[in-house]
Structure formats: C-alpha cells, structure tokens
C-alpha cells in the first residue's frame, strides 16, 4: 500500500467504507468486493479496504479493541509489538523519569501508542513514507504524539542536561525491501550488521541519550550484550517475541534477564537467580536422571538462564544448552513445567517401541531438543500411529545426555 492509498483510506470516502465493513469473513470476501464495486466504489479502494479488514481481524490478538480503528501492513503487523508488551516498554521510560520519547523507526506505532497512553510526549519517525502515515493515523487520538517521515540517523537528539528527561526507542528493521516470499512477506535478516538503523548506530544513540532501549531479534547473541546494559528476552504464553536491550536508567538489572509474560502475570528471571546453578555440571549418563523433569519457559532458555531452574529445584541440566533439568525434588516453579519421569533409556527404536507396547501405548506426543531426529519418521518407526484399539498416549522427550541421544517417557505433573 503506497502513501496515496493510505491517505485515501484515512479520510472521507475511504474511512467511511472501511468502518462500514462487516467482520471479516474469508469465504464471503469475494462476493462482498463485487457488491461494493457494483455500488460504485473504486476497485482499488475496495481491494485496499478489504485488505485492511482482513489485517484488522488478525490484529485483534495483538491490539484488542484498538485494532478496529487502526491501519496495518502485513509486514508491519507481523513485526509490531504486542500492546501488552509495548506497555511494559513504556512503563520503563515512565519509571525512569522520562517525559519525551523519540521513537526512531516507529513502524505502525504500537510502542508509540503505549508511550502516549502514559502521557509521554512522542516524537516518532519512520523511513517509509506510507508507514509513517499509517502510524500517524494510529496515533491520531493522542495530541502529544507526532509522526513524520524521516531517517532515524537524521534526527537531532538533545545532549547533556537537555537529555535527562528524554528517551530513545529503536525497533530496527529486520526485513529487507525487494523480493518477497510466496506469502508476500519480505526477507528477514538476522545479522546485526544488516538491521536498519545498524547496530553501531544504535550504540551511538545509547551513548548520546542514556535512556535508550532497542527491540531486537530473540536470536540476539549473548556476547553482544553491551557492558552495563540489560538484555531481556520476553515470551508471551511461551512464545519468545523479542530481546530488548536497555541502557542507563532503563536497565533494571545489568546482564541477561528473561521476562515470562501472560495476561495476568509476569515473572522475571535474572543472572543472579542462577547463582551456583549456572556452574553445576550436566549429567554424565541416563542412569542419573531423577524422578522429575523440568522444562523452563523458552525465554529463560534463550537468555541462557537455565541455571536459575537448576538452583530452584536443586537439580542438574541433562546436557549443556538443552534446557531440560532433572531433580528428585518436586517443586512448583511458575516459569517452568514439571513432568514425572516414567522411564529413561538410551535412544533405541526397538527398545523404546517394545517398552511402549508393553505399557499399552499406541500413540505418542514427541518433544525434542538438542537432537536432529524427524519426529514423524520416528513415530512411524515406533508404529505409534494411534490406529490400535483402546491404547493410550505417551509423551516422549528426545534429547541428549553426556553426548548421547536419550529418550525419556514422562507424564505432566
């Protein structure tokens, strides 16, 4: 969608058309488009409005009721910050005494909306003209929020004493324009050198304005965490969404942290929580597996903080980096799942199949980490197709211990 179409949709006939559309229904979309064209609406405007209707339906999961009054692009919606997570970002700035935030690379304006909802003044820019105009539409309810089309590198930021109540927020573009995939999405990039603004430019902003934050990929390398900054990996219902790096007064705890979030709760895990658990050796053999198996939230694993779970349950990681922790102690850890270990053995298809049959199982759920096995191929080899009569389902954990592949049969606690 180009800038001209954004303007058409944002006012007059276009906005009235968009707001009059019924809830999006894929099955009825073609016939609805035909009726709208027959009613005299321009075909391009109808197509753009229908696209917005479809994107709004998808956006409800991230934006709730706000989605009904917003404009989107497919890439922008995919990359935009979930509103609940954006609110967490905004609260950092407010708690640090920031009164004005420069949102450099604002995208559709999700984070800027969260800043504005806390009565922070917002100066937002985006390098793409159409995207900047969309953000302006999405921020229209907040008079202290201003959006313009500009490069982050061209923004003049305050220095010294003038920067004390000013913050900077960056969400560098992690997609490149040009070739798209079969679903119309542009190519994703993972290198810090390829994001825009570049990582070196992000670091320069942080040097100039102490209260700086940047949203990066969950694949952000631990070795790239700047000295004194906080890098927080955040999950939402178990899905890791981002790694945000915080400098100066925005950093609650220096080093790596994990935030495990749901609608009702947030748990934060730090390097300090790992304590001696980060130094505990992994298991040497499958015979050392305890009565219980724990699986931490993925944000904890991404942050490299499995040691916090080791400390919490007085256990040991099965193998370095796999994330699974075993212990003979049954404990409740809000950011980890607990399973009872029913059987633990070296991974042998014949032995495992025989054990499963002897226990009356005819189908399996397979969880794997640290191994390259194809779960569907293994399921066929085990003949666990669920075609038997009266059989039950087993949960298998395929992973590594002491350099060897192992299979654990577990039951959720």
Tab-separated table of C-alpha atoms in Angstrom, residues 39-406:
chain	number	residue	atom	x	y	z
A	39	UNK	CA	-22.284	0.055	-5.667
A	40	UNK	CA	-19.863	2.459	-7.348
A	41	UNK	CA	-16.738	2.224	-5.180
A	42	UNK	CA	-13.381	2.325	-6.966
A	43	UNK	CA	-11.921	-1.173	-7.378
A	44	UNK	CA	-8.501	-0.224	-5.926
A	45	UNK	CA	-10.110	1.386	-2.895
A	46	UNK	CA	-12.305	-1.664	-2.335
A	47	UNK	CA	-9.304	-4.006	-2.542
A	48	UNK	CA	-7.330	-1.867	-0.084
A	49	UNK	CA	-10.263	-1.681	2.339
A	50	UNK	CA	-10.774	-5.430	2.223
A	51	UNK	CA	-7.086	-5.984	2.901
A	52	UNK	CA	-7.350	-3.711	5.928
A	53	UNK	CA	-10.414	-5.598	7.120
A	54	UNK	CA	-8.507	-8.874	6.934
A	55	UNK	CA	-5.478	-7.407	8.735
A	56	UNK	CA	-7.660	-5.869	11.443
A	57	UNK	CA	-9.167	-9.293	12.136
A	58	UNK	CA	-5.665	-10.733	12.537
A	59	UNK	CA	-4.550	-7.765	14.653
A	60	UNK	CA	-7.153	-8.288	17.389
A	61	UNK	CA	-4.863	-10.831	19.042
A	62	UNK	CA	-2.151	-8.160	19.458
A	63	UNK	CA	-4.165	-4.983	19.809
A	64	UNK	CA	-7.566	-5.990	21.127
A	65	UNK	CA	-10.303	-3.390	20.570
A	66	UNK	CA	-7.764	-0.863	19.259
A	67	UNK	CA	-7.428	-2.914	16.055
A	68	UNK	CA	-10.844	-1.746	14.804
A	69	UNK	CA	-9.565	1.809	14.430
A	70	UNK	CA	-6.079	1.146	13.081
A	71	UNK	CA	-4.402	0.718	9.713
A	72	UNK	CA	-1.848	-2.015	9.007
A	73	UNK	CA	0.527	-3.550	6.514
A	74	UNK	CA	1.216	-7.321	6.521
A	75	UNK	CA	4.902	-6.946	7.428
A	76	UNK	CA	4.156	-4.161	9.879
A	77	UNK	CA	1.578	-6.221	11.725
A	78	UNK	CA	3.898	-9.218	11.946
A	79	UNK	CA	6.762	-7.119	13.337
A	80	UNK	CA	4.707	-4.827	15.566
A	81	UNK	CA	4.956	-5.105	19.328
A	82	UNK	CA	2.049	-6.757	21.101
A	83	UNK	CA	0.249	-3.982	23.010
A	84	UNK	CA	0.719	-5.691	26.397
A	85	UNK	CA	4.478	-5.910	25.791
A	86	UNK	CA	4.605	-2.334	24.487
A	87	UNK	CA	3.013	-1.249	27.777
A	88	UNK	CA	5.894	-2.897	29.655
A	89	UNK	CA	8.338	-0.931	27.496
A	90	UNK	CA	6.505	2.312	28.198
A	91	UNK	CA	6.475	1.768	31.951
A	92	UNK	CA	10.278	1.539	31.920
A	93	UNK	CA	10.529	5.037	30.489
A	94	UNK	CA	7.930	6.485	32.834
A	95	UNK	CA	9.567	4.889	35.891
A	96	UNK	CA	12.934	6.326	34.822
A	97	UNK	CA	11.540	9.874	34.795
A	98	UNK	CA	11.464	10.182	31.005
A	99	UNK	CA	8.908	12.698	29.740
A	100	UNK	CA	9.546	12.580	25.983
A	101	UNK	CA	10.416	9.561	23.840
A	102	UNK	CA	11.953	9.674	20.370
A	103	UNK	CA	10.631	6.564	18.619
A	104	UNK	CA	13.153	6.082	15.806
A	105	UNK	CA	11.682	3.592	13.369
A	106	UNK	CA	8.161	3.603	14.761
A	107	UNK	CA	6.614	1.211	12.240
A	108	UNK	CA	2.843	1.118	12.692
A	109	UNK	CA	3.154	2.943	16.018
A	110	UNK	CA	2.437	0.183	18.550
A	111	UNK	CA	5.120	1.250	21.026
A	112	UNK	CA	4.376	4.929	20.412
A	113	UNK	CA	0.742	4.256	21.341
A	114	UNK	CA	1.874	2.734	24.638
A	115	UNK	CA	4.123	5.729	25.358
A	116	UNK	CA	1.310	8.156	24.610
A	117	UNK	CA	-1.139	6.252	26.815
A	118	UNK	CA	1.183	7.031	29.751
A	119	UNK	CA	1.096	10.740	28.839
A	120	UNK	CA	4.646	10.714	27.484
A	121	UNK	CA	5.293	13.067	24.596
A	122	UNK	CA	6.264	11.115	21.470
A	123	UNK	CA	8.386	12.201	18.527
A	124	UNK	CA	8.184	9.335	16.057
A	125	UNK	CA	9.815	8.840	12.674
A	126	UNK	CA	9.859	6.104	10.076
A	127	UNK	CA	11.972	5.769	6.959
A	128	UNK	CA	8.998	4.629	4.847
A	129	UNK	CA	6.526	7.364	3.914
A	130	UNK	CA	3.453	5.111	3.783
A	131	UNK	CA	4.324	3.520	7.121
A	132	UNK	CA	4.804	6.928	8.746
A	133	UNK	CA	1.367	7.981	7.518
A	134	UNK	CA	-0.175	4.793	8.894
A	135	UNK	CA	1.460	5.462	12.259
A	136	UNK	CA	0.037	8.986	12.235
A	137	UNK	CA	-3.459	7.530	11.728
A	138	UNK	CA	-2.950	5.040	14.550
A	139	UNK	CA	-1.731	7.810	16.898
A	140	UNK	CA	-4.396	10.357	15.999
A	141	UNK	CA	-6.092	10.116	19.401
A	142	UNK	CA	-3.028	11.441	21.270
A	143	UNK	CA	-2.232	15.115	20.582
A	144	UNK	CA	1.214	14.838	22.212
A	145	UNK	CA	2.294	12.192	19.682
A	146	UNK	CA	3.791	13.421	16.408
A	147	UNK	CA	4.915	11.340	13.437
A	148	UNK	CA	6.986	12.320	10.433
A	149	UNK	CA	8.701	10.647	7.519
A	150	UNK	CA	12.453	10.689	8.209
A	151	UNK	CA	15.510	8.523	8.756
A	152	UNK	CA	16.469	7.747	12.339
A	153	UNK	CA	20.014	8.826	11.501
A	154	UNK	CA	18.803	12.318	10.570
A	155	UNK	CA	17.021	13.032	13.857
A	156	UNK	CA	18.735	15.618	16.046
A	157	UNK	CA	18.647	14.478	19.645
A	158	UNK	CA	19.354	16.544	22.768
A	159	UNK	CA	22.669	16.219	24.564
A	160	UNK	CA	23.891	16.671	28.105
A	161	UNK	CA	21.464	18.168	30.621
A	162	UNK	CA	18.776	18.529	27.941
A	163	UNK	CA	18.675	14.739	27.554
A	164	UNK	CA	17.876	13.994	31.210
A	165	UNK	CA	14.124	13.594	30.668
A	166	UNK	CA	14.383	12.352	27.082
A	167	UNK	CA	14.436	8.729	25.967
A	168	UNK	CA	15.110	6.954	22.702
A	169	UNK	CA	13.343	3.821	21.491
A	170	UNK	CA	14.501	1.896	18.445
A	171	UNK	CA	12.945	-1.021	16.639
A	172	UNK	CA	15.463	-1.574	13.820
A	173	UNK	CA	14.025	-3.014	10.626
A	174	UNK	CA	14.821	-6.718	10.358
A	175	UNK	CA	13.383	-7.195	6.888
A	176	UNK	CA	14.803	-6.026	3.581
A	177	UNK	CA	12.736	-4.489	0.809
A	178	UNK	CA	12.530	-6.171	-2.565
A	179	UNK	CA	11.996	-9.898	-3.095
A	180	UNK	CA	9.093	-11.405	-1.170
A	181	UNK	CA	8.165	-14.997	-0.399
A	182	UNK	CA	5.053	-16.875	-1.577
A	183	UNK	CA	3.002	-15.171	1.156
A	184	UNK	CA	4.136	-11.691	0.114
A	185	UNK	CA	6.454	-11.189	3.086
A	186	UNK	CA	9.847	-9.569	2.656
A	187	UNK	CA	13.067	-11.365	3.574
A	188	UNK	CA	14.027	-11.415	7.259
A	189	UNK	CA	17.614	-10.608	8.272
A	190	UNK	CA	19.376	-11.776	11.424
A	191	UNK	CA	22.809	-10.153	11.317
A	192	UNK	CA	23.272	-7.056	13.493
A	193	UNK	CA	25.150	-5.519	10.560
A	194	UNK	CA	22.064	-5.865	8.330
A	195	UNK	CA	19.429	-4.240	10.565
A	196	UNK	CA	18.416	-0.625	9.964
A	197	UNK	CA	19.473	1.511	11.766
A	198	UNK	CA	22.647	-0.523	12.138
A	199	UNK	CA	23.786	-1.881	15.479
A	200	UNK	CA	26.698	0.569	15.539
A	201	UNK	CA	24.217	3.421	15.089
A	202	UNK	CA	22.031	2.048	17.895
A	203	UNK	CA	25.082	2.035	20.175
A	204	UNK	CA	25.800	5.629	19.165
A	205	UNK	CA	22.268	6.679	20.152
A	206	UNK	CA	22.750	4.988	23.529
A	207	UNK	CA	25.997	6.900	24.047
A	208	UNK	CA	24.238	10.188	23.325
A	209	UNK	CA	20.986	9.619	25.259
A	210	UNK	CA	21.361	7.472	28.390
A	211	UNK	CA	17.712	6.336	28.462
A	212	UNK	CA	17.797	4.246	25.279
A	213	UNK	CA	16.055	0.974	24.500
A	214	UNK	CA	16.147	-1.214	21.393
A	215	UNK	CA	13.964	-4.118	20.303
A	216	UNK	CA	15.989	-6.880	18.658
A	217	UNK	CA	15.518	-10.450	17.492
A	218	UNK	CA	15.304	-13.270	20.064
A	219	UNK	CA	18.398	-14.621	18.289
A	220	UNK	CA	20.467	-11.738	19.715
A	221	UNK	CA	23.844	-13.174	20.747
A	222	UNK	CA	24.741	-13.215	24.429
A	223	UNK	CA	28.212	-11.982	23.574
A	224	UNK	CA	26.771	-8.817	22.027
A	225	UNK	CA	25.162	-7.533	25.252
A	226	UNK	CA	26.814	-4.150	25.918
A	227	UNK	CA	28.617	-3.695	29.222
A	228	UNK	CA	26.280	-2.323	31.887
A	229	UNK	CA	23.151	-2.785	29.754
A	230	UNK	CA	20.270	-5.195	30.307
A	231	UNK	CA	19.230	-7.611	27.579
A	232	UNK	CA	15.790	-9.045	28.287
A	233	UNK	CA	14.289	-11.921	26.341
A	234	UNK	CA	10.494	-11.763	26.566
A	235	UNK	CA	7.937	-14.510	25.965
A	236	UNK	CA	4.172	-14.352	25.710
A	237	UNK	CA	2.441	-17.619	26.650
A	238	UNK	CA	5.674	-19.463	25.895
A	239	UNK	CA	6.467	-17.832	22.535
A	240	UNK	CA	9.668	-15.783	22.607
A	241	UNK	CA	8.856	-12.472	20.933
A	242	UNK	CA	11.931	-10.281	21.325
A	243	UNK	CA	15.158	-9.423	23.024
A	244	UNK	CA	15.076	-5.800	24.185
A	245	UNK	CA	18.314	-4.093	25.218
A	246	UNK	CA	18.089	-1.339	27.823
A	247	UNK	CA	20.719	1.251	28.712
A	248	UNK	CA	21.201	3.730	31.531
A	249	UNK	CA	18.207	4.329	33.843
A	250	UNK	CA	16.069	1.916	31.803
A	251	UNK	CA	18.217	-1.088	32.791
A	252	UNK	CA	16.682	-2.715	35.864
A	253	UNK	CA	19.416	-5.371	36.126
A	254	UNK	CA	22.606	-5.421	34.101
A	255	UNK	CA	23.265	-8.547	32.071
A	256	UNK	CA	20.815	-11.092	30.725
A	257	UNK	CA	17.246	-11.395	32.011
A	258	UNK	CA	14.087	-13.207	30.914
A	259	UNK	CA	10.505	-11.967	31.225
A	260	UNK	CA	7.827	-14.665	31.139
A	261	UNK	CA	4.507	-12.951	30.449
A	262	UNK	CA	0.803	-13.769	30.264
A	263	UNK	CA	-2.260	-11.530	30.559
A	264	UNK	CA	-2.311	-11.939	34.343
A	265	UNK	CA	1.305	-12.474	35.387
A	266	UNK	CA	4.921	-11.605	34.628
A	267	UNK	CA	7.938	-13.388	36.089
A	268	UNK	CA	11.443	-12.009	35.620
A	269	UNK	CA	14.482	-14.287	35.859
A	270	UNK	CA	17.986	-12.810	36.197
A	271	UNK	CA	21.574	-13.970	36.171
A	272	UNK	CA	21.553	-13.510	39.937
A	273	UNK	CA	18.783	-16.110	40.205
A	274	UNK	CA	21.042	-18.652	38.522
A	275	UNK	CA	23.623	-18.399	41.292
A	276	UNK	CA	25.714	-21.560	41.504
A	277	UNK	CA	23.224	-23.352	39.275
A	278	UNK	CA	24.909	-21.896	36.214
A	279	UNK	CA	28.103	-23.709	37.245
A	280	UNK	CA	26.578	-27.093	38.040
A	281	UNK	CA	27.817	-29.861	35.710
A	282	UNK	CA	25.377	-31.575	33.386
A	283	UNK	CA	24.531	-35.260	33.741
A	284	UNK	CA	27.028	-37.885	32.668
A	285	UNK	CA	24.643	-40.717	31.850
A	286	UNK	CA	20.960	-41.589	31.567
A	287	UNK	CA	21.202	-43.521	34.837
A	288	UNK	CA	21.488	-40.172	36.677
A	289	UNK	CA	18.037	-38.929	35.618
A	290	UNK	CA	15.928	-38.116	38.657
A	291	UNK	CA	12.244	-38.594	39.413
A	292	UNK	CA	11.226	-35.258	37.887
A	293	UNK	CA	11.961	-33.409	34.646
A	294	UNK	CA	11.570	-29.633	34.384
A	295	UNK	CA	11.236	-27.585	31.210
A	296	UNK	CA	11.794	-23.825	31.634
A	297	UNK	CA	9.996	-21.221	29.555
A	298	UNK	CA	11.720	-20.619	26.243
A	299	UNK	CA	12.636	-17.053	27.164
A	300	UNK	CA	14.663	-18.453	30.074
A	301	UNK	CA	16.426	-20.860	27.719
A	302	UNK	CA	17.085	-18.122	25.136
A	303	UNK	CA	18.558	-15.908	27.837
A	304	UNK	CA	20.883	-18.707	28.890
A	305	UNK	CA	19.398	-18.784	32.390
A	306	UNK	CA	18.589	-22.476	32.788
A	307	UNK	CA	20.939	-22.319	35.789
A	308	UNK	CA	18.173	-20.451	37.630
A	309	UNK	CA	15.978	-23.530	37.302
A	310	UNK	CA	18.847	-25.783	38.408
A	311	UNK	CA	19.157	-23.647	41.554
A	312	UNK	CA	15.402	-23.509	42.143
A	313	UNK	CA	14.924	-27.284	42.174
A	314	UNK	CA	18.405	-28.351	43.302
A	315	UNK	CA	18.802	-30.269	40.070
A	316	UNK	CA	21.054	-30.679	37.059
A	317	UNK	CA	20.699	-29.911	33.365
A	318	UNK	CA	20.556	-33.028	31.215
A	319	UNK	CA	23.170	-31.619	28.848
A	320	UNK	CA	24.637	-28.179	28.462
A	321	UNK	CA	22.289	-25.940	26.483
A	322	UNK	CA	19.307	-28.304	26.094
A	323	UNK	CA	17.283	-26.585	28.816
A	324	UNK	CA	15.816	-29.697	30.439
A	325	UNK	CA	16.584	-30.042	34.152
A	326	UNK	CA	16.150	-33.156	36.288
A	327	UNK	CA	15.735	-33.424	40.038
A	328	UNK	CA	14.440	-35.755	42.725
A	329	UNK	CA	12.659	-32.795	44.295
A	330	UNK	CA	9.099	-31.859	43.333
A	331	UNK	CA	8.795	-28.081	43.322
A	332	UNK	CA	6.486	-25.520	41.769
A	333	UNK	CA	8.326	-23.059	39.537
A	334	UNK	CA	5.898	-20.627	37.842
A	335	UNK	CA	8.043	-20.246	34.735
A	336	UNK	CA	8.711	-23.971	34.197
A	337	UNK	CA	6.693	-27.120	33.519
A	338	UNK	CA	7.224	-30.243	35.627
A	339	UNK	CA	6.950	-33.851	34.420
A	340	UNK	CA	7.259	-37.159	36.254
A	341	UNK	CA	9.877	-39.387	34.630
A	342	UNK	CA	8.362	-42.821	33.958
A	343	UNK	CA	11.300	-44.280	32.041
A	344	UNK	CA	14.710	-43.108	30.858
A	345	UNK	CA	16.803	-45.032	28.324
A	346	UNK	CA	19.391	-44.575	25.575
A	347	UNK	CA	17.531	-43.902	22.345
A	348	UNK	CA	16.946	-47.261	20.663
A	349	UNK	CA	13.925	-47.540	18.385
A	350	UNK	CA	13.416	-51.253	19.054
A	351	UNK	CA	13.776	-50.965	22.824
A	352	UNK	CA	11.550	-47.920	23.025
A	353	UNK	CA	8.864	-49.480	20.807
A	354	UNK	CA	8.828	-52.607	22.937
A	355	UNK	CA	8.513	-50.613	26.176
A	356	UNK	CA	5.657	-48.526	24.760
A	357	UNK	CA	3.749	-51.599	23.572
A	358	UNK	CA	4.247	-53.341	26.901
A	359	UNK	CA	2.729	-50.318	28.644
A	360	UNK	CA	-0.303	-50.294	26.340
A	361	UNK	CA	0.538	-47.175	24.327
A	362	UNK	CA	-0.369	-46.865	20.657
A	363	UNK	CA	0.400	-43.188	20.044
A	364	UNK	CA	2.968	-40.658	21.233
A	365	UNK	CA	3.499	-36.927	21.652
A	366	UNK	CA	7.138	-36.133	20.910
A	367	UNK	CA	9.108	-33.251	22.393
A	368	UNK	CA	12.707	-32.860	21.273
A	369	UNK	CA	15.613	-30.533	21.884
A	370	UNK	CA	19.272	-30.973	21.051
A	371	UNK	CA	18.649	-33.793	18.556
A	372	UNK	CA	18.020	-33.750	14.805
A	373	UNK	CA	15.603	-36.667	14.583
A	374	UNK	CA	12.462	-36.269	12.487
A	375	UNK	CA	9.559	-36.798	14.899
A	376	UNK	CA	7.193	-38.108	12.195
A	377	UNK	CA	9.739	-40.630	10.939
A	378	UNK	CA	10.364	-41.872	14.485
A	379	UNK	CA	6.618	-42.150	15.129
A	380	UNK	CA	6.300	-44.410	12.088
A	381	UNK	CA	9.326	-46.474	13.125
A	382	UNK	CA	7.801	-46.973	16.558
A	383	UNK	CA	4.480	-47.898	14.891
A	384	UNK	CA	2.759	-45.429	17.177
A	385	UNK	CA	0.098	-44.362	14.677
A	386	UNK	CA	-2.907	-44.370	17.002
A	387	UNK	CA	-4.671	-46.973	14.860
A	388	UNK	CA	-4.948	-49.539	17.609
A	389	UNK	CA	-7.975	-50.009	19.818
A	390	UNK	CA	-8.025	-48.903	23.398
A	391	UNK	CA	-4.403	-47.812	23.533
A	392	UNK	CA	-3.162	-44.743	25.380
A	393	UNK	CA	-0.830	-41.864	24.531
A	394	UNK	CA	2.701	-41.445	25.875
A	395	UNK	CA	4.807	-38.290	26.000
A	396	UNK	CA	8.394	-38.735	24.804
A	397	UNK	CA	11.237	-36.309	25.406
A	398	UNK	CA	14.116	-36.835	22.992
A	399	UNK	CA	17.308	-35.062	23.965
A	400	UNK	CA	20.982	-35.571	24.869
A	401	UNK	CA	22.846	-36.703	27.968
A	402	UNK	CA	26.621	-36.990	28.033
A	403	UNK	CA	26.854	-36.635	24.254
A	404	UNK	CA	24.383	-39.474	23.553
A	405	UNK	CA	20.783	-39.361	22.414
A	406	UNK	CA	18.250	-40.460	25.014
